């Protein structure tokens, strides 16, 4: 009937629209690369799920077949849901925040998408079409990355690591990792079975359209980060290609296009400089080759695969032995891979982070802490050796530990069960050819390896769930659907369709409406307005909606209020912002009493506003939550100095220094306070290693010593640096001035004469300075 066909088309349209989510970026949203994709994914999935539910109720053919992947996914969802309810902050575990857009709600949406996809995509033709849509979008994303590499488009996160429309290099890397294996899969179907891609003329026509569109789209997005209309145009151009594909046959030239796409994806992955994904690709390719050998030891490809493995091993060994060679250092992806070592800063930080997570797991081993709560664990078990890293971690950067923290041992078992069930279905079912098993096994292996060093995002989640649905659908095709005998009459379909409309609208409104409005309000609040009080009104709007983004709205209000207090605004305006920020942060600390971040931010805010006595108990509470974090001790020391309690400050800085003596900032602050309190010998001892290494003197210490007119000590601090940096004219001049001020005129003149020989461009200025010193007329004040 027409209504049934209409609902089916809605489900298919939604499923085929999801690959385009990766393109959506909106500057009108807070965290434009994350929230836009998250909201669009949720909205599409909600429509798809309720339309599918109506279909499944009247027609068993639209229901999933019983399979272990479905069972594993359901188990995982239930365990993580229970962990959320019994975790530290249930609401946050369920809803997440704007920065991540994950939480149990996203897992539930992914499960809903899985149910619909595994049920509605019930033919090879549909799956082939979905892979081609996804590959075509990935080609566009790859071309966008090429434009970034060529310098036509700014890299969003700065630096040289490509991020395309995903905003983060590691997100783009795993996206390309998936599509490398998907392209290999479709290429294999075309090469070996004569299935898959269609007319090359249509394919190249679509590719040309996408290239032309890429230039325009990339420019538009780089200018405004608003890509909604661009996504529509991509869909239209792709629809033309799909129509041509459905009417075409199979040609060898199409395989060439797939091979070129695969090469593009590999190139872009390499220039994300994401080492986890690069190694994941290598591991996945190795596993795929071994899987093929295991299945077909006499196949024609055996010798080729063995040769490729040998070549890969030789290349890997050669890269290791040539890691310091100039040609390796000039090629950024090779340089990144060659830089991997146990002593490298990022690698060391990963191991330290995993150690922190292990301590957290031991405290709550059964159901963990709930999703989105690793920040509590990170601060509670903070390792002082993490001082060189960013101060806040909300992910372990390892999927195993992330799910141990989020769901305990049962949560991790649920996560691993997804892989195990997929592999079981893949290898037990006769539906897959040997090359398909090999490629899909390699994909799962590469993805899992990548996730041992980073974390997921909505695009990688969608791709992973799509692969799970593909394996489950293929492996159990022809099996009886679930609850086959429990079917409603088709006459009930109009009522069910109405239920689907109401259900989808209601869930979409409940899940997204207030959060989306609050998100937009935050953007308005932090953007310039004609009246500064309008900014405060937008902050209040975002907070009063009481969504999962309230925490971020309050943090942004605090930062904005700090800028208002430091600027030239009327006192009444400053009081309004001060009172509002203070009230909201106190409310946030009550709602999330185990989170260090709010305490430290609020304590620093009170100190900067001059409320030092009020800041002290806030910072003391922060210390209780994270007794080994130097940032907390630093702020306590600053607070003590502001209250004229120099000896108390010295104790805080001493404690911070003793936690990790290699931390330069801790050493400098300890020495600074030692000089402040008259403990000059202690200060000299602390700074001696820095002087011996020829490090530049800290400006704060120089300023303090100048105020005390201790010019001899200033000269001593400059000496090592000046000796090891003969061409630093400014530093050597400052060294000479310090010598002169300390009464060592002859030594100062001697230093300047030596400097004049190596700095002819500054010879006239140096000669004039020497003349003033000889005449005794130089004023060093």
XYZ file of C-alpha atoms in Angstrom:
781
model
C 0.000 0.000 0.000
C 1.028 3.594 -0.588
C 1.396 4.463 3.089
C 3.702 1.521 3.672
C 5.845 2.504 0.693
C 5.915 6.062 1.948
C 7.128 5.032 5.393
C 9.732 2.754 3.845
C 10.982 5.599 1.690
C 11.210 7.860 4.747
C 13.356 5.284 6.539
C 15.571 4.784 3.497
C 15.888 8.531 2.940
C 16.964 9.000 6.550
C 19.494 6.170 6.443
C 20.966 7.479 3.184
C 21.053 11.035 4.567
C 23.235 10.111 7.549
C 26.521 9.888 5.577
C 26.063 13.598 4.795
C 26.071 14.533 8.486
C 29.872 14.724 8.338
C 29.580 17.789 6.091
C 27.447 19.849 8.429
C 29.206 22.722 10.198
C 27.415 25.736 11.659
C 28.943 28.863 13.163
C 25.553 29.563 14.732
C 26.166 26.737 17.193
C 28.486 26.458 20.176
C 31.134 23.831 19.260
C 30.186 24.115 15.571
C 31.925 20.920 14.436
C 30.341 18.773 17.147
C 26.882 20.012 18.084
C 25.624 20.484 14.518
C 26.478 16.914 13.576
C 25.104 15.622 16.878
C 21.756 17.378 16.610
C 21.274 16.460 12.943
C 22.125 12.809 13.645
C 19.640 12.674 16.504
C 16.852 14.351 14.537
C 17.259 12.108 11.497
C 17.491 8.992 13.647
C 14.343 9.892 15.567
C 12.343 10.229 12.345
C 13.862 7.024 10.934
C 13.206 5.014 14.085
C 9.532 5.887 14.494
C 8.811 5.382 10.797
C 10.554 2.003 10.966
C 8.669 1.101 14.139
C 5.342 1.620 12.381
C 6.484 -0.558 9.482
C 7.825 -3.304 11.730
C 4.559 -3.484 13.639
C 2.558 -4.530 10.554
C 5.180 -6.267 8.396
C 7.661 -8.779 9.866
C 9.914 -8.328 6.832
C 10.952 -4.977 8.300
C 12.100 -6.518 11.576
C 15.641 -7.544 12.391
C 16.624 -11.202 12.354
C 17.871 -12.714 15.557
C 21.634 -12.286 15.714
C 24.418 -12.028 18.255
C 25.326 -8.488 17.185
C 21.836 -7.291 18.112
C 22.026 -9.116 21.440
C 25.484 -7.684 22.208
C 24.366 -4.165 21.335
C 21.263 -4.455 23.533
C 23.385 -5.797 26.422
C 25.896 -2.970 26.015
C 23.134 -0.357 25.967
C 21.491 -1.749 29.123
C 24.765 -2.017 31.041
C 25.849 1.526 30.187
C 22.356 2.751 31.084
C 22.594 1.077 34.497
C 26.094 2.488 34.954
C 24.740 5.950 34.183
C 21.960 5.662 36.762
C 24.349 4.481 39.485
C 27.258 6.712 38.428
C 28.615 9.925 39.877
C 26.419 12.273 37.845
C 23.512 10.341 36.263
C 22.171 13.322 34.361
C 25.501 14.072 32.735
C 26.063 10.399 31.919
C 22.733 10.271 30.145
C 22.894 13.593 28.297
C 26.623 14.434 27.989
C 27.415 18.052 27.049
C 27.811 20.258 23.989
C 31.520 19.571 23.645
C 31.004 15.814 23.191
C 27.305 15.261 22.356
C 27.555 11.646 23.488
C 26.201 10.075 26.673
C 23.636 7.300 26.911
C 21.202 9.275 24.746
C 23.568 9.018 21.787
C 24.090 5.297 22.397
C 20.303 4.852 22.387
C 20.074 6.724 19.082
C 22.844 4.567 17.629
C 20.955 1.442 18.690
C 17.784 2.824 17.095
C 19.722 3.479 13.894
C 21.137 -0.053 14.014
C 17.649 -1.556 14.323
C 16.349 0.422 11.369
C 19.391 -0.133 9.146
C 19.706 -3.868 9.777
C 15.995 -4.265 9.006
C 15.352 -1.950 6.068
C 18.595 -2.557 4.132
C 17.626 -6.105 3.246
C 19.159 -6.408 -0.222
C 22.690 -6.227 -1.602
C 21.550 -3.476 -3.947
C 20.624 -1.214 -1.048
C 23.853 -1.896 0.807
C 25.916 -1.238 -2.314
C 24.094 2.052 -2.803
C 24.719 3.085 0.815
C 28.433 2.317 0.544
C 28.637 4.331 -2.653
C 26.908 7.300 -1.064
C 29.287 7.134 1.876
C 32.330 6.793 -0.395
C 31.221 9.730 -2.537
C 30.836 11.950 0.510
C 34.238 10.754 1.723
C 35.752 11.747 -1.632
C 34.378 15.217 -1.095
C 35.799 15.334 2.438
C 39.129 14.156 1.047
C 39.125 16.885 -1.597
C 38.358 19.405 1.118
C 41.410 18.126 2.995
C 43.506 18.520 -0.160
C 42.446 22.161 -0.377
C 43.554 22.596 3.238
C 46.884 20.990 2.445
C 47.304 23.285 -0.544
C 46.654 26.307 1.660
C 43.389 27.404 0.035
C 41.402 26.700 3.215
C 42.422 27.299 6.804
C 42.934 24.225 8.957
C 40.326 24.642 11.657
C 42.357 23.475 14.638
C 45.455 25.346 13.491
C 48.856 23.872 12.709
C 49.427 21.504 9.806
C 47.203 18.539 10.675
C 44.257 18.240 8.271
C 40.773 18.183 9.816
C 38.400 18.985 6.873
C 34.783 19.418 8.029
C 35.334 17.435 11.232
C 37.351 20.068 13.097
C 39.793 17.578 14.625
C 42.565 15.605 12.943
C 41.890 12.398 14.859
C 38.227 12.505 13.825
C 39.155 12.909 10.166
C 41.746 10.133 10.478
C 39.331 7.486 11.717
C 36.746 8.623 9.157
C 39.277 7.985 6.402
C 40.335 4.711 8.036
C 36.796 3.367 7.700
C 36.479 4.480 4.101
C 39.785 2.941 3.059
C 38.414 -0.465 4.010
C 34.947 0.296 2.614
C 36.533 1.299 -0.699
C 38.565 -1.916 -0.653
C 35.400 -3.893 0.014
C 33.473 -2.308 -2.861
C 36.512 -2.655 -5.139
C 36.730 -6.341 -4.250
C 33.052 -6.897 -5.024
C 33.541 -5.282 -8.412
C 36.842 -7.005 -9.189
C 36.086 -10.507 -7.933
C 32.329 -10.851 -8.191
C 31.479 -8.237 -10.803
C 29.150 -6.537 -8.321
C 29.108 -3.124 -6.784
C 29.930 0.054 -8.605
C 28.226 0.929 -11.847
C 28.764 2.987 -14.966
C 32.147 4.773 -14.849
C 30.788 7.657 -16.870
C 28.259 8.334 -14.141
C 30.914 7.850 -11.464
C 33.347 10.279 -13.046
C 30.533 12.718 -13.730
C 29.678 12.670 -10.046
C 33.350 13.003 -9.123
C 33.725 16.030 -11.415
C 30.583 17.614 -9.952
C 31.888 17.050 -6.474
C 35.252 18.594 -7.329
C 33.627 21.728 -8.728
C 31.300 21.864 -5.776
C 34.203 21.254 -3.390
C 35.865 24.523 -4.313
C 32.700 26.521 -3.784
C 31.656 24.673 -0.646
C 35.121 24.853 0.882
C 35.260 28.591 0.308
C 31.777 29.094 1.776
C 32.496 27.013 4.835
C 35.883 28.619 5.411
C 34.223 32.027 5.327
C 31.140 31.356 7.432
C 31.255 27.805 8.804
C 27.631 27.491 7.722
C 27.204 24.452 5.495
C 23.497 23.569 5.581
C 22.740 24.730 2.041
C 25.961 23.147 0.799
C 24.907 19.756 2.114
C 21.646 20.009 0.149
C 23.558 20.699 -3.063
C 25.819 17.702 -2.455
C 22.738 15.498 -2.012
C 21.211 16.772 -5.264
C 24.394 16.194 -7.270
C 24.785 12.745 -5.793
C 21.164 11.883 -6.551
C 21.841 12.422 -10.257
C 24.761 10.013 -10.075
C 22.773 7.398 -8.165
C 20.033 7.447 -10.801
C 22.657 6.827 -13.497
C 24.270 4.095 -11.411
C 21.027 2.149 -10.961
C 20.663 1.903 -14.727
C 24.234 0.991 -15.497
C 26.344 -2.123 -15.810
C 29.838 -2.850 -14.547
C 33.082 -1.606 -16.114
C 36.731 -1.973 -15.255
C 37.244 1.800 -15.330
C 35.063 2.063 -12.239
C 37.632 0.025 -10.335
C 40.243 2.602 -11.300
C 38.072 5.318 -9.766
C 37.727 3.281 -6.575
C 41.473 2.733 -6.459
C 42.015 6.488 -6.837
C 39.515 7.145 -4.040
C 41.316 4.633 -1.839
C 44.620 6.379 -2.544
C 43.044 9.752 -1.716
C 41.709 8.444 1.601
C 45.103 6.984 2.524
C 46.878 10.218 1.628
C 44.489 12.328 3.689
C 44.763 9.951 6.646
C 48.544 10.250 6.506
C 48.420 14.045 6.548
C 46.156 14.148 9.570
C 49.407 13.047 11.248
C 47.287 10.862 13.555
C 49.703 8.114 14.493
C 47.051 5.890 16.050
C 45.068 5.833 12.803
C 48.179 5.337 10.672
C 49.225 2.375 12.780
C 45.600 1.209 12.842
C 45.620 1.132 9.048
C 48.829 -0.888 9.067
C 47.471 -3.301 11.665
C 44.169 -3.597 9.822
C 45.897 -4.303 6.507
C 48.125 -6.903 8.153
C 45.171 -8.617 9.829
C 43.202 -8.551 6.571
C 46.074 -10.182 4.703
C 46.517 -12.853 7.370
C 42.774 -13.474 7.424
C 42.778 -14.037 3.687
C 45.749 -16.395 3.887
C 44.054 -18.428 6.604
C 40.956 -18.866 4.479
C 42.469 -19.476 1.063
C 46.052 -20.760 1.281
C 46.013 -21.858 -2.366
C 44.413 -18.786 -3.851
C 46.118 -16.842 -6.604
C 46.514 -13.830 -4.337
C 48.488 -15.742 -1.711
C 51.913 -15.020 -3.174
C 51.050 -11.378 -3.727
C 49.853 -10.961 -0.152
C 52.957 -12.657 1.255
C 55.134 -10.365 -0.847
C 53.168 -7.311 0.309
C 53.561 -8.387 3.948
C 57.290 -8.827 3.477
C 57.570 -5.441 1.792
C 55.533 -3.813 4.585
C 57.773 -5.323 7.248
C 60.908 -4.238 5.407
C 59.525 -0.708 5.004
C 58.573 -0.523 8.680
C 62.017 -1.731 9.709
C 63.686 0.648 7.287
C 61.690 3.572 8.664
C 62.737 2.663 12.186
C 66.426 2.480 11.352
C 66.256 5.648 9.216
C 64.117 7.599 11.669
C 66.770 10.279 12.124
C 67.526 10.651 8.420
C 66.888 14.051 6.827
C 64.478 12.663 4.211
C 62.314 11.135 6.945
C 62.239 14.370 8.908
C 61.125 16.308 5.813
C 58.024 14.126 5.209
C 55.625 14.967 8.011
C 53.694 11.660 8.229
C 56.971 9.710 8.267
C 58.418 12.107 10.825
C 55.376 11.605 13.070
C 55.667 7.827 12.878
C 59.419 7.908 13.389
C 59.015 10.081 16.494
C 57.126 7.360 18.395
C 59.074 6.253 21.440
C 58.314 5.393 25.041
C 60.015 8.607 26.153
C 58.106 10.864 23.755
C 55.861 13.349 25.590
C 52.527 12.283 24.108
C 53.251 8.576 24.517
C 54.337 9.095 28.120
C 51.169 11.075 28.807
C 49.041 8.248 27.380
C 50.597 5.737 29.768
C 50.190 8.077 32.729
C 46.565 8.677 31.777
C 45.931 4.944 31.577
C 47.446 4.560 35.034
C 45.040 7.163 36.408
C 42.132 5.339 34.784
C 43.264 2.048 36.297
C 43.151 3.569 39.767
C 39.643 4.804 39.077
C 38.560 1.392 37.831
C 39.843 -0.264 41.000
C 37.642 2.028 43.073
C 34.448 1.235 41.090
C 35.104 -1.999 39.174
C 31.572 -3.309 38.553
C 29.637 -0.528 36.801
C 32.261 2.201 36.803
C 31.612 5.907 37.199
C 29.115 6.467 34.386
C 29.754 8.050 31.005
C 31.278 11.531 30.884
C 32.729 11.251 34.390
C 36.380 10.519 33.707
C 37.224 14.114 34.659
C 36.361 13.234 38.274
C 38.721 10.253 38.165
C 41.445 12.230 36.422
C 41.506 14.901 39.124
C 41.125 12.521 42.052
C 44.022 10.292 40.982
C 45.982 12.966 39.125
C 49.597 12.028 38.441
C 51.866 15.079 38.979
C 54.025 13.918 36.070
C 51.182 15.033 33.775
C 52.202 18.668 34.333
C 53.306 19.149 30.715
C 49.854 18.196 29.394
C 46.608 20.136 29.258
C 45.065 20.454 32.749
C 41.679 18.860 31.954
C 41.059 15.395 30.537
C 37.543 14.021 30.068
C 38.694 11.011 28.029
C 41.368 8.401 28.727
C 42.368 8.279 25.048
C 41.930 4.517 25.118
C 38.587 2.837 24.423
C 39.279 -0.057 26.783
C 39.908 2.235 29.737
C 37.209 4.688 28.675
C 34.559 1.962 28.870
C 36.078 0.554 32.063
C 35.559 3.976 33.604
C 32.127 4.509 32.034
C 30.681 1.058 32.740
C 33.133 -0.960 34.797
C 34.012 -4.506 33.842
C 30.503 -5.152 32.513
C 30.629 -2.031 30.351
C 33.934 -3.130 28.839
C 32.588 -6.643 28.257
C 29.603 -5.113 26.471
C 31.875 -3.029 24.246
C 34.146 -5.968 23.423
C 31.061 -8.113 22.794
C 30.173 -5.868 19.845
C 33.453 -6.801 18.140
C 33.229 -10.436 19.170
C 29.663 -10.800 17.912
C 30.504 -9.121 14.618
C 33.518 -11.382 14.084
C 31.480 -14.449 15.040
C 28.785 -13.571 12.507
C 31.386 -12.717 9.889
C 33.318 -15.951 10.194
C 30.468 -18.364 10.870
C 28.189 -17.250 8.058
C 28.627 -18.620 4.517
C 27.225 -15.356 3.135
C 30.659 -13.725 3.018
C 33.376 -14.459 0.505
C 36.936 -14.917 1.735
C 38.030 -11.436 0.659
C 35.000 -9.871 2.415
C 35.824 -11.612 5.682
C 39.420 -10.500 5.371
C 38.631 -6.844 4.639
C 35.921 -6.507 7.293
C 38.080 -8.285 9.877
C 40.913 -5.906 9.026
C 38.571 -2.937 9.358
C 37.451 -4.013 12.831
C 41.063 -4.678 13.869
C 42.313 -1.336 12.548
C 39.459 0.577 14.156
C 39.981 -1.153 17.492
C 43.720 -0.473 17.405
C 43.100 3.185 16.590
C 40.774 3.412 19.587
C 43.549 2.244 21.893
C 45.103 5.702 21.478
C 42.137 8.062 20.945
C 38.380 8.217 21.444
C 35.276 8.104 19.263
C 33.082 10.854 17.861
C 29.647 10.825 16.263
C 30.955 10.141 12.740
C 33.077 7.155 13.789
C 30.206 5.838 15.903
C 27.857 6.021 12.901
C 30.325 4.239 10.645
C 30.997 1.530 13.234
C 27.288 0.897 13.744
C 26.741 0.855 9.960
C 29.410 -1.832 9.607
C 27.831 -3.820 12.456
C 24.437 -3.572 10.751
C 25.945 -4.658 7.432
C 27.573 -7.729 8.951
C 24.432 -8.672 10.884
C 22.158 -8.161 7.884
C 24.342 -10.165 5.502
C 25.093 -12.952 7.974
C 21.467 -13.595 8.871
C 19.743 -12.846 5.591
C 16.944 -15.341 5.065
C 16.522 -16.111 8.765
C 13.028 -15.633 10.260
C 12.393 -12.143 11.674
C 11.947 -11.530 15.385
C 8.421 -12.023 16.790
C 7.175 -13.057 13.376
C 3.793 -14.246 14.687
C 3.102 -11.058 16.633
C 1.971 -8.757 13.855
C -0.672 -6.062 13.694
C -3.093 -5.791 10.814
C -2.073 -3.540 7.930
C -5.315 -1.721 8.586
C -3.723 -0.327 11.703
C -0.941 1.327 9.691
C -2.617 4.783 9.446
C -2.945 4.886 13.239
C 0.631 3.679 13.606
C 1.792 6.295 11.123
C 0.078 8.970 13.194
C 1.757 7.528 16.280
C 5.088 7.684 14.433
C 4.575 11.369 13.578
C 3.587 12.266 17.148
C 6.320 10.093 18.641
C 9.066 11.436 16.414
C 7.957 15.022 16.975
C 7.649 14.547 20.745
C 11.011 12.824 21.171
C 12.741 15.280 18.844
C 11.311 18.189 20.809
C 12.178 16.699 24.193
C 15.699 15.668 23.217
C 16.701 18.622 21.055
C 14.540 21.734 21.255
C 15.643 23.338 24.525
C 19.228 22.180 24.106
C 19.421 23.653 20.610
C 17.917 26.951 21.798
C 20.335 27.074 24.737
C 23.256 26.338 22.437
C 22.330 29.227 20.140
C 21.859 31.494 23.164
C 25.430 30.770 24.273
C 26.735 31.834 20.871
C 24.772 35.079 21.096
C 25.957 35.605 24.662
C 29.649 35.415 23.767
C 29.238 37.446 20.558
C 29.394 41.276 20.453
C 26.037 42.954 21.162
C 25.060 46.614 21.044
C 24.377 46.574 24.783
C 26.614 44.537 27.102
C 23.584 43.716 29.240
C 22.116 41.889 26.242
C 24.993 39.432 26.563
C 24.016 38.789 30.159
C 20.401 38.282 29.098
C 21.460 35.646 26.570
C 23.553 33.907 29.226
C 20.522 33.854 31.521
C 18.383 32.445 28.707
C 20.849 29.625 28.067
C 21.058 28.772 31.772
C 17.351 29.028 32.527
C 16.534 26.421 29.897
C 18.250 23.925 32.225
C 19.715 21.653 29.553
C 22.780 19.434 29.365
C 24.659 22.545 28.207
C 24.049 24.531 31.385
C 27.511 23.719 32.722
C 29.147 25.174 29.625
C 26.868 28.228 29.704
C 27.968 28.938 33.269
C 31.627 28.513 32.419
C 31.295 30.896 29.496
C 29.507 33.392 31.748
C 32.376 33.203 34.241
C 34.973 33.855 31.534
C 32.915 36.668 30.035
C 32.418 38.239 33.468
C 36.195 38.173 34.018
C 36.682 40.217 30.854
C 33.924 42.636 31.866
C 35.529 43.201 35.270
C 38.882 43.933 33.619
C 37.386 46.329 31.052
C 36.135 49.897 31.261
C 32.447 49.355 32.077
C 30.257 51.142 34.631
C 30.416 49.725 38.140
C 26.762 48.758 38.043
C 27.386 46.577 34.997
C 30.375 44.977 36.671
C 28.342 44.252 39.797
C 25.598 42.616 37.708
C 28.046 40.317 35.944
C 29.951 39.573 39.139
C 26.804 38.638 41.054
C 25.372 36.557 38.216
C 28.606 34.643 37.581
C 29.157 34.006 41.299
C 25.587 32.800 41.866
C 25.637 30.485 38.868
C 29.000 28.963 39.745
C 27.893 28.323 43.308
C 24.829 26.570 41.906
C 27.046 24.531 39.569
C 29.308 23.488 42.440
C 26.277 22.322 44.408
C 24.998 20.283 41.481
C 28.396 18.702 40.735
C 30.278 18.736 44.056
C 32.970 16.252 42.956
C 34.185 18.240 39.955
C 37.413 20.151 40.438
C 37.102 22.316 37.339
C 34.358 24.579 38.697
C 36.098 25.096 42.030
C 39.403 26.033 40.470
C 37.850 28.325 37.885
C 35.652 30.021 40.459
C 38.490 30.376 42.955
C 40.660 32.016 40.299
C 37.774 34.278 39.319
C 37.264 35.456 42.905
C 40.987 36.118 43.255
C 41.061 38.159 40.055
C 38.036 40.134 41.283
C 39.799 40.915 44.576
C 37.738 38.604 46.824
C 40.716 36.743 48.203
C 39.197 35.699 51.535
C 36.139 34.265 49.747
C 38.377 32.433 47.278
C 40.389 30.614 49.938
C 37.712 28.082 51.076
C 36.788 27.392 47.458
C 40.399 26.581 46.634
C 40.811 24.528 49.804
C 37.863 22.403 48.671
C 39.561 22.058 45.285
C 42.645 20.765 47.039
C 40.576 18.117 48.819
C 39.335 16.841 45.463
C 42.765 16.845 43.809
C 45.567 17.006 46.397
C 48.352 16.238 43.891
C 47.493 18.673 41.112
C 49.996 21.494 40.811
C 47.484 23.898 39.276
C 45.464 23.823 42.499
C 48.538 24.446 44.646
C 49.631 27.268 42.343
C 46.287 29.022 42.749
C 46.401 28.504 46.512
C 49.846 30.092 46.508
C 48.670 33.054 44.452
C 45.718 33.449 46.810
C 48.010 33.411 49.836
C 50.273 36.064 48.301
C 47.218 38.191 47.591
C 46.328 37.942 51.280
C 49.910 38.940 52.230
C 50.609 35.463 53.577
C 53.950 34.886 51.870
C 55.038 32.048 54.159
C 51.785 30.185 53.471
C 52.340 30.709 49.753
C 55.860 29.342 50.094
C 54.481 26.119 51.603
C 52.056 25.665 48.712
C 54.725 26.251 46.076
C 57.147 23.977 47.905
C 54.568 21.203 47.898
C 53.926 21.680 44.192
C 57.666 21.592 43.498
C 58.205 18.404 45.497
C 55.467 16.621 43.534
C 57.501 16.909 40.319
C 60.867 18.701 40.606
C 61.278 18.561 36.817
C 58.338 20.955 36.405
C 60.004 24.286 35.592
C 57.009 26.454 36.513
C 56.800 24.874 39.968
C 60.528 25.454 40.490
C 60.288 29.091 39.356
C 57.280 29.894 41.559
C 58.953 28.252 44.545
C 62.148 30.262 43.923
C 60.178 33.467 43.363
C 58.434 33.103 46.707
C 61.692 32.156 48.384
C 63.209 35.465 47.255
C 60.012 37.248 48.260
C 60.330 35.902 51.815
C 64.075 36.606 52.064
C 65.215 33.000 51.594
C 67.773 33.956 48.980
C 69.960 30.898 49.420
C 66.988 28.617 48.795
C 66.100 30.654 45.713
C 69.667 30.368 44.396
C 69.664 26.605 44.926
C 66.392 26.209 43.077
C 67.539 28.277 40.100
C 71.069 26.859 39.886
C 70.107 23.963 37.544
C 68.361 26.418 35.195
C 71.391 28.691 35.117
C 73.691 25.732 34.506
C 71.564 24.649 31.548
C 71.667 28.175 30.131
C 67.929 28.727 30.337
C 66.569 32.251 29.988
C 65.834 33.951 33.316
C 62.171 34.205 34.285
C 60.827 37.746 33.904
C 58.865 37.552 37.156
C 61.996 36.769 39.146
C 63.975 39.485 37.373
C 61.253 42.009 38.174
C 61.184 40.994 41.853
C 64.976 41.157 42.197
C 65.101 44.511 40.419
C 62.593 45.835 42.910
C 64.907 44.652 45.674
C 67.883 46.186 43.764
C 69.645 42.819 43.848
C 71.475 43.402 40.562
C 74.313 41.011 41.348
C 71.849 38.137 41.543
C 70.208 39.286 38.282
C 73.639 39.229 36.600
C 74.209 35.729 37.926
C 70.913 34.563 36.452
C 71.778 36.048 33.056
C 75.341 34.696 32.955
C 74.638 31.115 31.891
C 72.150 32.108 29.222
C 74.423 34.821 27.816
C 77.368 32.433 27.615
C 75.353 29.798 25.716
C 73.492 32.241 23.469
C 76.227 34.486 22.121
C 74.036 35.903 19.339
C 71.144 36.996 21.590
C 71.950 40.706 21.589
C 69.149 41.794 23.895
C 69.958 39.215 26.566
C 73.659 40.037 26.535
C 72.935 43.741 26.793
C 70.665 43.052 29.784
C 73.465 40.973 31.311
C 75.896 43.849 30.867
C 73.444 46.335 32.369
C 72.976 44.058 35.381
C 76.748 43.878 35.837
C 76.971 47.664 35.633
C 74.145 48.114 38.124
C 75.871 45.659 40.471
C 78.979 47.866 40.444
C 80.983 45.689 38.039
C 81.588 48.402 35.408
C 84.703 46.845 33.890
C 83.058 43.468 33.388
C 79.984 45.148 31.862
C 82.098 47.075 29.345
C 84.107 43.948 28.544
C 80.846 42.024 27.820
C 79.592 44.792 25.533
C 82.878 44.997 23.625
C 82.754 41.260 23.010
C 79.126 41.569 21.884
C 80.040 44.366 19.449
C 82.335 41.986 17.616
C 79.576 39.405 16.957
C 76.754 41.894 16.349
C 77.993 44.485 13.836
C 74.419 45.518 13.017
C 74.062 46.829 16.574
C 77.620 48.192 16.846
C 76.636 51.890 16.978
C 74.099 51.393 19.779
C 76.505 49.183 21.723
C 79.335 51.739 21.335
C 77.081 54.505 22.638
C 76.179 52.360 25.640
C 79.843 51.616 26.314
C 80.637 55.344 26.199
C 77.920 56.149 28.730
C 79.139 53.418 31.078
C 82.750 54.639 30.874
C 81.608 58.161 31.607
C 79.466 56.925 34.487
C 76.400 58.642 33.041
C 74.392 55.563 32.142
C 71.061 55.452 33.993
C 70.020 51.829 34.520
C 66.849 52.623 36.478
